[in-house]
């Protein structure tokens, strides 16, 4: 009944999964990627906050100590701002590299190496307002909105709990010198980021498992889809059957016209049959005029018996000729002696019969 209704009850085939992957349709959690990027930036700040702060402080001190800054000159202030900006970029470079590395690691861990030009190519179907409304107000979108709201609520609770635990340290900030206060604030922010990262990682792992499950469900196929895919990849079985039947008919017609011309049939004894003809006036060497295996071998023997052509059991010769010679080809020199012996036996047999 499910097959008649076209319900998707079968797991996706490897070809369907590969086609979806080439189009960029893979199971992936953005929450897990975001968590890894946030964690990488927090760790980079944790280990490099002091050097970064020292580098920025030295840049500010160097700029502010310039005598030219005391004069109101746009060019002088511009040079100072550019110097501080370059120092800030240099100081934040490790954080940017850590974020990039985390993003690459998250993608590799989830989907492996994947380059899909189809995924970034423009699709005009996405401009359809009706389909866009379905994506925004559909059941899946509403469920996602509810889950995202729960995630935000959980993160807010963790932030509130972390800030509450930092209450005493926050109260000490006004009594600290500026460098020490900046360092303390940096530590508090990094600690907060790491705790949020832990929560996001937990949610990201759950989300990734859910995305894998949903992707597998979305990729499921009906039995008719599997049949259609098989026809596209392997060809229509009915067409293949007709093609093979037509090829057998042609082979049988060729055998029917060639076997009566043969002088002898060598067999294996039942699986293979090779028809050999020898005409000294028109041929340089004995020639294979027909050969076949199984049902074609039987057909060759039937035609040979009907036409009074001798049939000899020569297993090694039949196997060798079937493997190394094609129909219409002369027997190779390596087989001259064996074939000559067979033909001589046939001629002697015919002479005795004739006599």
XYZ file of C-alpha atoms in Angstrom:
355
model
C 0.000 0.000 0.000
C 2.826 2.392 0.880
C 4.461 1.632 -2.452
C 1.245 2.409 -4.304
C 0.964 5.742 -2.499
C 4.612 6.600 -3.223
C 5.503 6.932 0.443
C 9.199 7.239 1.245
C 9.849 4.164 3.323
C 13.314 3.133 2.058
C 16.724 4.508 3.130
C 18.474 6.683 0.585
C 20.773 4.953 -1.877
C 24.482 5.890 -2.027
C 23.869 7.611 -5.379
C 21.121 9.813 -3.937
C 23.321 10.738 -0.977
C 26.233 11.532 -3.296
C 24.036 13.687 -5.565
C 22.723 15.576 -2.532
C 26.274 16.112 -1.291
C 27.354 17.538 -4.651
C 24.498 20.034 -4.373
C 25.596 21.023 -0.854
C 22.659 19.273 0.800
C 24.406 17.752 3.825
C 23.733 17.412 7.542
C 25.403 20.309 9.315
C 24.878 22.166 12.588
C 25.542 25.903 12.594
C 25.312 25.845 16.394
C 28.263 23.471 16.608
C 30.298 25.620 14.219
C 29.472 28.772 16.193
C 30.418 27.093 19.463
C 33.802 25.976 18.119
C 34.514 29.446 16.719
C 33.568 31.129 20.002
C 35.658 28.661 21.976
C 38.669 29.160 19.708
C 38.473 32.941 20.020
C 38.114 32.686 23.813
C 41.143 30.405 24.110
C 43.168 32.671 21.838
C 42.293 35.623 24.058
C 42.983 33.605 27.209
C 46.541 32.735 26.183
C 47.323 35.908 24.282
C 45.538 38.631 26.218
C 48.632 39.938 28.014
C 50.825 40.157 24.857
C 47.968 41.752 22.960
C 47.379 44.314 25.699
C 51.084 45.100 25.962
C 51.363 45.517 22.187
C 48.396 47.886 22.035
C 49.696 49.826 25.067
C 53.097 50.280 23.488
C 51.481 51.456 20.239
C 49.330 54.000 22.095
C 52.274 55.179 24.156
C 54.410 55.568 21.052
C 51.700 57.509 19.227
C 50.818 59.749 22.175
C 54.472 60.567 22.798
C 54.837 62.050 19.323
C 55.439 65.813 19.631
C 53.464 66.476 16.496
C 50.234 65.319 18.118
C 50.128 68.425 20.256
C 49.439 70.475 17.170
C 46.025 70.355 15.578
C 47.029 68.713 12.291
C 44.742 66.356 10.411
C 47.672 64.591 8.798
C 49.386 63.971 12.129
C 46.247 62.580 13.753
C 45.587 60.408 10.724
C 49.058 58.903 10.964
C 48.512 58.199 14.645
C 45.152 56.537 14.082
C 46.582 54.390 11.273
C 49.474 53.308 13.512
C 47.106 52.272 16.317
C 44.792 50.493 13.854
C 47.688 48.500 12.416
C 48.802 47.589 15.921
C 45.266 46.443 16.766
C 45.100 44.296 13.614
C 48.453 42.758 14.449
C 47.332 42.042 18.007
C 44.011 40.524 16.929
C 45.530 38.420 14.132
C 45.923 35.313 16.364
C 42.234 35.525 17.290
C 41.204 35.782 13.619
C 43.423 32.813 12.713
C 41.970 30.775 15.586
C 38.410 31.556 14.440
C 39.222 30.618 10.837
C 40.875 27.365 11.942
C 37.892 26.496 14.155
C 35.445 27.154 11.308
C 37.457 24.937 8.949
C 37.717 22.225 11.606
C 33.963 22.353 12.264
C 33.180 21.915 8.561
C 35.675 19.083 8.124
C 34.391 17.294 11.210
C 30.783 17.487 10.060
C 30.861 17.099 6.271
C 34.507 16.471 5.350
C 36.174 18.219 2.434
C 33.393 19.528 0.223
C 33.494 21.999 -2.661
C 30.100 22.503 -4.257
C 29.750 25.198 -6.935
C 26.071 24.228 -7.234
C 25.452 25.325 -3.653
C 26.610 28.900 -4.332
C 25.087 29.238 -7.791
C 21.971 31.443 -7.908
C 18.627 29.642 -7.850
C 15.655 31.622 -9.107
C 13.301 29.205 -7.364
C 14.354 30.812 -4.076
C 12.775 34.077 -5.269
C 9.327 32.487 -5.234
C 7.399 34.423 -2.545
C 5.044 31.502 -1.843
C 7.893 29.096 -1.193
C 9.625 31.766 0.869
C 6.512 32.185 3.012
C 6.384 28.428 3.530
C 9.979 28.446 4.706
C 9.296 31.299 7.127
C 5.901 30.300 8.476
C 6.016 26.549 7.962
C 5.942 23.975 10.736
C 9.680 23.361 10.528
C 10.410 27.094 10.773
C 8.166 27.446 13.837
C 9.837 24.481 15.543
C 13.253 25.946 14.772
C 12.188 29.312 16.193
C 11.030 27.656 19.406
C 14.263 25.701 19.745
C 16.343 28.821 19.069
C 14.368 30.669 21.747
C 15.101 27.890 24.230
C 18.784 28.028 23.322
C 18.901 31.779 23.856
C 17.115 31.414 27.192
C 19.591 28.766 28.318
C 22.562 30.924 27.285
C 21.085 33.937 29.084
C 20.671 31.865 32.257
C 24.291 30.719 32.045
C 25.463 34.305 31.503
C 23.393 35.547 34.447
C 24.715 32.770 36.681
C 28.316 33.471 35.621
C 27.991 37.240 36.128
C 26.410 36.675 39.547
C 29.427 34.554 40.524
C 31.751 37.366 39.373
C 29.995 39.945 41.539
C 32.810 40.294 44.090
C 35.517 40.597 41.450
C 33.532 43.187 39.521
C 33.241 45.354 42.657
C 37.048 45.406 42.973
C 37.580 46.812 39.466
C 37.262 50.547 40.426
C 40.043 50.128 43.003
C 42.522 48.692 40.487
C 45.030 50.476 38.299
C 43.995 50.738 34.655
C 46.258 47.964 33.252
C 45.259 45.593 36.050
C 41.581 46.486 35.604
C 41.776 45.864 31.875
C 43.429 42.495 32.473
C 40.777 41.552 35.032
C 37.971 42.530 32.676
C 39.582 40.460 29.928
C 39.769 37.440 32.234
C 36.129 37.833 33.213
C 35.014 38.081 29.602
C 37.079 35.080 28.532
C 35.749 33.027 31.430
C 32.220 33.990 30.468
C 32.904 33.096 26.823
C 34.288 29.680 27.787
C 31.211 28.839 29.855
C 28.906 29.932 27.065
C 31.041 27.859 24.690
C 30.556 24.765 26.841
C 26.781 25.243 26.728
C 26.801 25.882 22.970
C 28.975 22.817 22.367
C 26.491 20.660 24.261
C 23.608 22.130 22.273
C 25.620 21.878 19.049
C 26.283 18.161 19.472
C 22.561 17.570 20.067
C 21.677 19.742 17.086
C 24.161 17.911 14.845
C 22.663 14.550 15.807
C 19.200 15.943 15.055
C 20.358 17.354 11.706
C 21.803 13.936 10.751
C 18.523 12.260 11.664
C 16.419 14.822 9.787
C 18.699 14.718 6.739
C 18.464 10.915 6.587
C 14.687 11.181 6.848
C 14.495 13.858 4.152
C 16.633 11.716 1.845
C 14.424 8.640 2.190
C 13.048 7.248 -1.052
C 10.004 5.406 -2.237
C 10.407 2.086 -4.000
C 9.416 3.725 -7.260
C 12.192 6.312 -6.831
C 14.705 3.492 -6.329
C 13.453 1.764 -9.480
C 13.676 5.005 -11.481
C 17.199 5.635 -10.199
C 18.232 2.128 -11.190
C 16.812 2.665 -14.664
C 18.748 5.915 -15.042
C 22.048 4.504 -13.821
C 21.904 0.948 -15.153
C 19.396 1.300 -17.958
C 15.855 0.059 -18.255
C 15.890 -3.703 -17.510
C 13.270 -4.299 -20.195
C 15.357 -2.442 -22.779
C 18.466 -4.369 -21.735
C 16.567 -7.658 -22.011
C 15.365 -6.796 -25.484
C 18.856 -5.702 -26.526
C 20.364 -8.982 -25.292
C 17.634 -10.956 -27.023
C 18.311 -9.110 -30.278
C 22.048 -9.772 -29.923
C 21.381 -13.500 -29.382
C 19.189 -13.581 -32.485
C 21.931 -12.002 -34.577
C 24.491 -14.443 -33.178
C 22.237 -17.398 -33.940
C 21.658 -16.179 -37.477
C 25.409 -15.816 -37.987
C 25.955 -19.307 -36.590
C 23.243 -20.775 -38.798
C 24.992 -19.438 -41.897
C 28.604 -20.116 -40.826
C 28.541 -23.528 -39.141
C 27.491 -25.462 -42.289
C 30.714 -24.246 -43.942
C 32.919 -25.649 -41.174
C 35.038 -28.800 -41.505
C 35.039 -29.720 -37.822
C 33.595 -28.644 -34.452
C 35.834 -28.897 -31.376
C 34.076 -28.862 -27.997
C 34.768 -28.646 -24.282
C 32.621 -30.908 -24.468
C 29.325 -29.139 -23.668
C 30.100 -25.573 -22.527
C 32.133 -24.468 -25.555
C 31.946 -25.131 -29.275
C 34.363 -23.797 -31.911
C 33.739 -24.271 -35.636
C 36.876 -24.460 -37.836
C 36.980 -24.210 -41.627
C 39.956 -24.957 -43.878
C 40.066 -24.169 -47.581
C 43.620 -24.355 -48.998
C 42.649 -22.436 -52.119
C 41.258 -19.337 -50.349
C 42.819 -19.421 -46.861
C 46.352 -19.085 -45.562
C 45.447 -21.025 -42.395
C 42.415 -22.685 -40.821
C 39.846 -20.102 -39.718
C 37.357 -19.975 -36.854
C 33.987 -19.320 -38.489
C 31.785 -19.627 -35.374
C 32.068 -20.119 -31.645
C 29.824 -19.962 -28.637
C 29.304 -20.893 -25.011
C 26.438 -22.654 -23.246
C 23.239 -22.309 -25.324
C 25.154 -21.056 -28.387
C 27.541 -23.999 -28.064
C 24.554 -26.344 -28.052
C 23.097 -24.583 -31.085
C 26.405 -24.999 -32.984
C 26.441 -28.728 -32.264
C 22.812 -29.087 -33.357
C 23.508 -27.370 -36.685
C 26.683 -29.450 -37.128
C 24.835 -32.734 -36.560
C 22.109 -31.626 -38.958
C 24.720 -30.921 -41.642
C 26.870 -33.989 -40.954
C 29.888 -32.029 -39.656
C 32.174 -34.029 -37.311
C 32.183 -32.999 -33.643
C 35.332 -33.790 -31.652
C 35.940 -33.329 -27.942
C 39.209 -31.421 -27.544
C 39.018 -29.546 -24.242
C 42.387 -27.703 -24.219
C 42.068 -26.682 -27.861
C 38.472 -25.523 -27.504
C 39.285 -23.441 -24.406
C 42.394 -21.895 -25.959
C 40.691 -20.983 -29.233
C 37.663 -19.527 -27.417
C 39.897 -17.279 -25.294
C 42.460 -16.202 -27.904
C 40.695 -16.170 -31.274
C 37.721 -14.186 -32.548
C 35.196 -15.251 -35.169
C 36.623 -14.766 -38.656
C 40.228 -14.866 -37.449
C 42.805 -17.396 -38.607
C 44.139 -19.896 -36.113
C 47.428 -18.614 -34.580
C 50.628 -20.429 -35.584
C 50.937 -21.928 -32.091
C 47.870 -24.048 -32.828
C 48.794 -25.149 -36.357
C 50.013 -28.573 -35.304
C 47.036 -29.361 -33.077
C 44.484 -28.114 -35.617
C 46.245 -29.981 -38.430
C 46.039 -33.169 -36.380
C 42.311 -32.643 -35.859
C 41.701 -31.941 -39.559
C 43.775 -34.957 -40.588
C 41.713 -37.149 -38.273
C 38.512 -35.778 -39.793
C 39.750 -36.310 -43.345
C 40.744 -39.883 -42.544
C 37.356 -40.431 -40.927
C 35.586 -39.051 -43.983
C 37.742 -41.218 -46.233
C 36.770 -44.335 -44.291
C 33.142 -43.363 -44.395
C 33.306 -42.560 -48.066
C 35.048 -45.796 -48.706
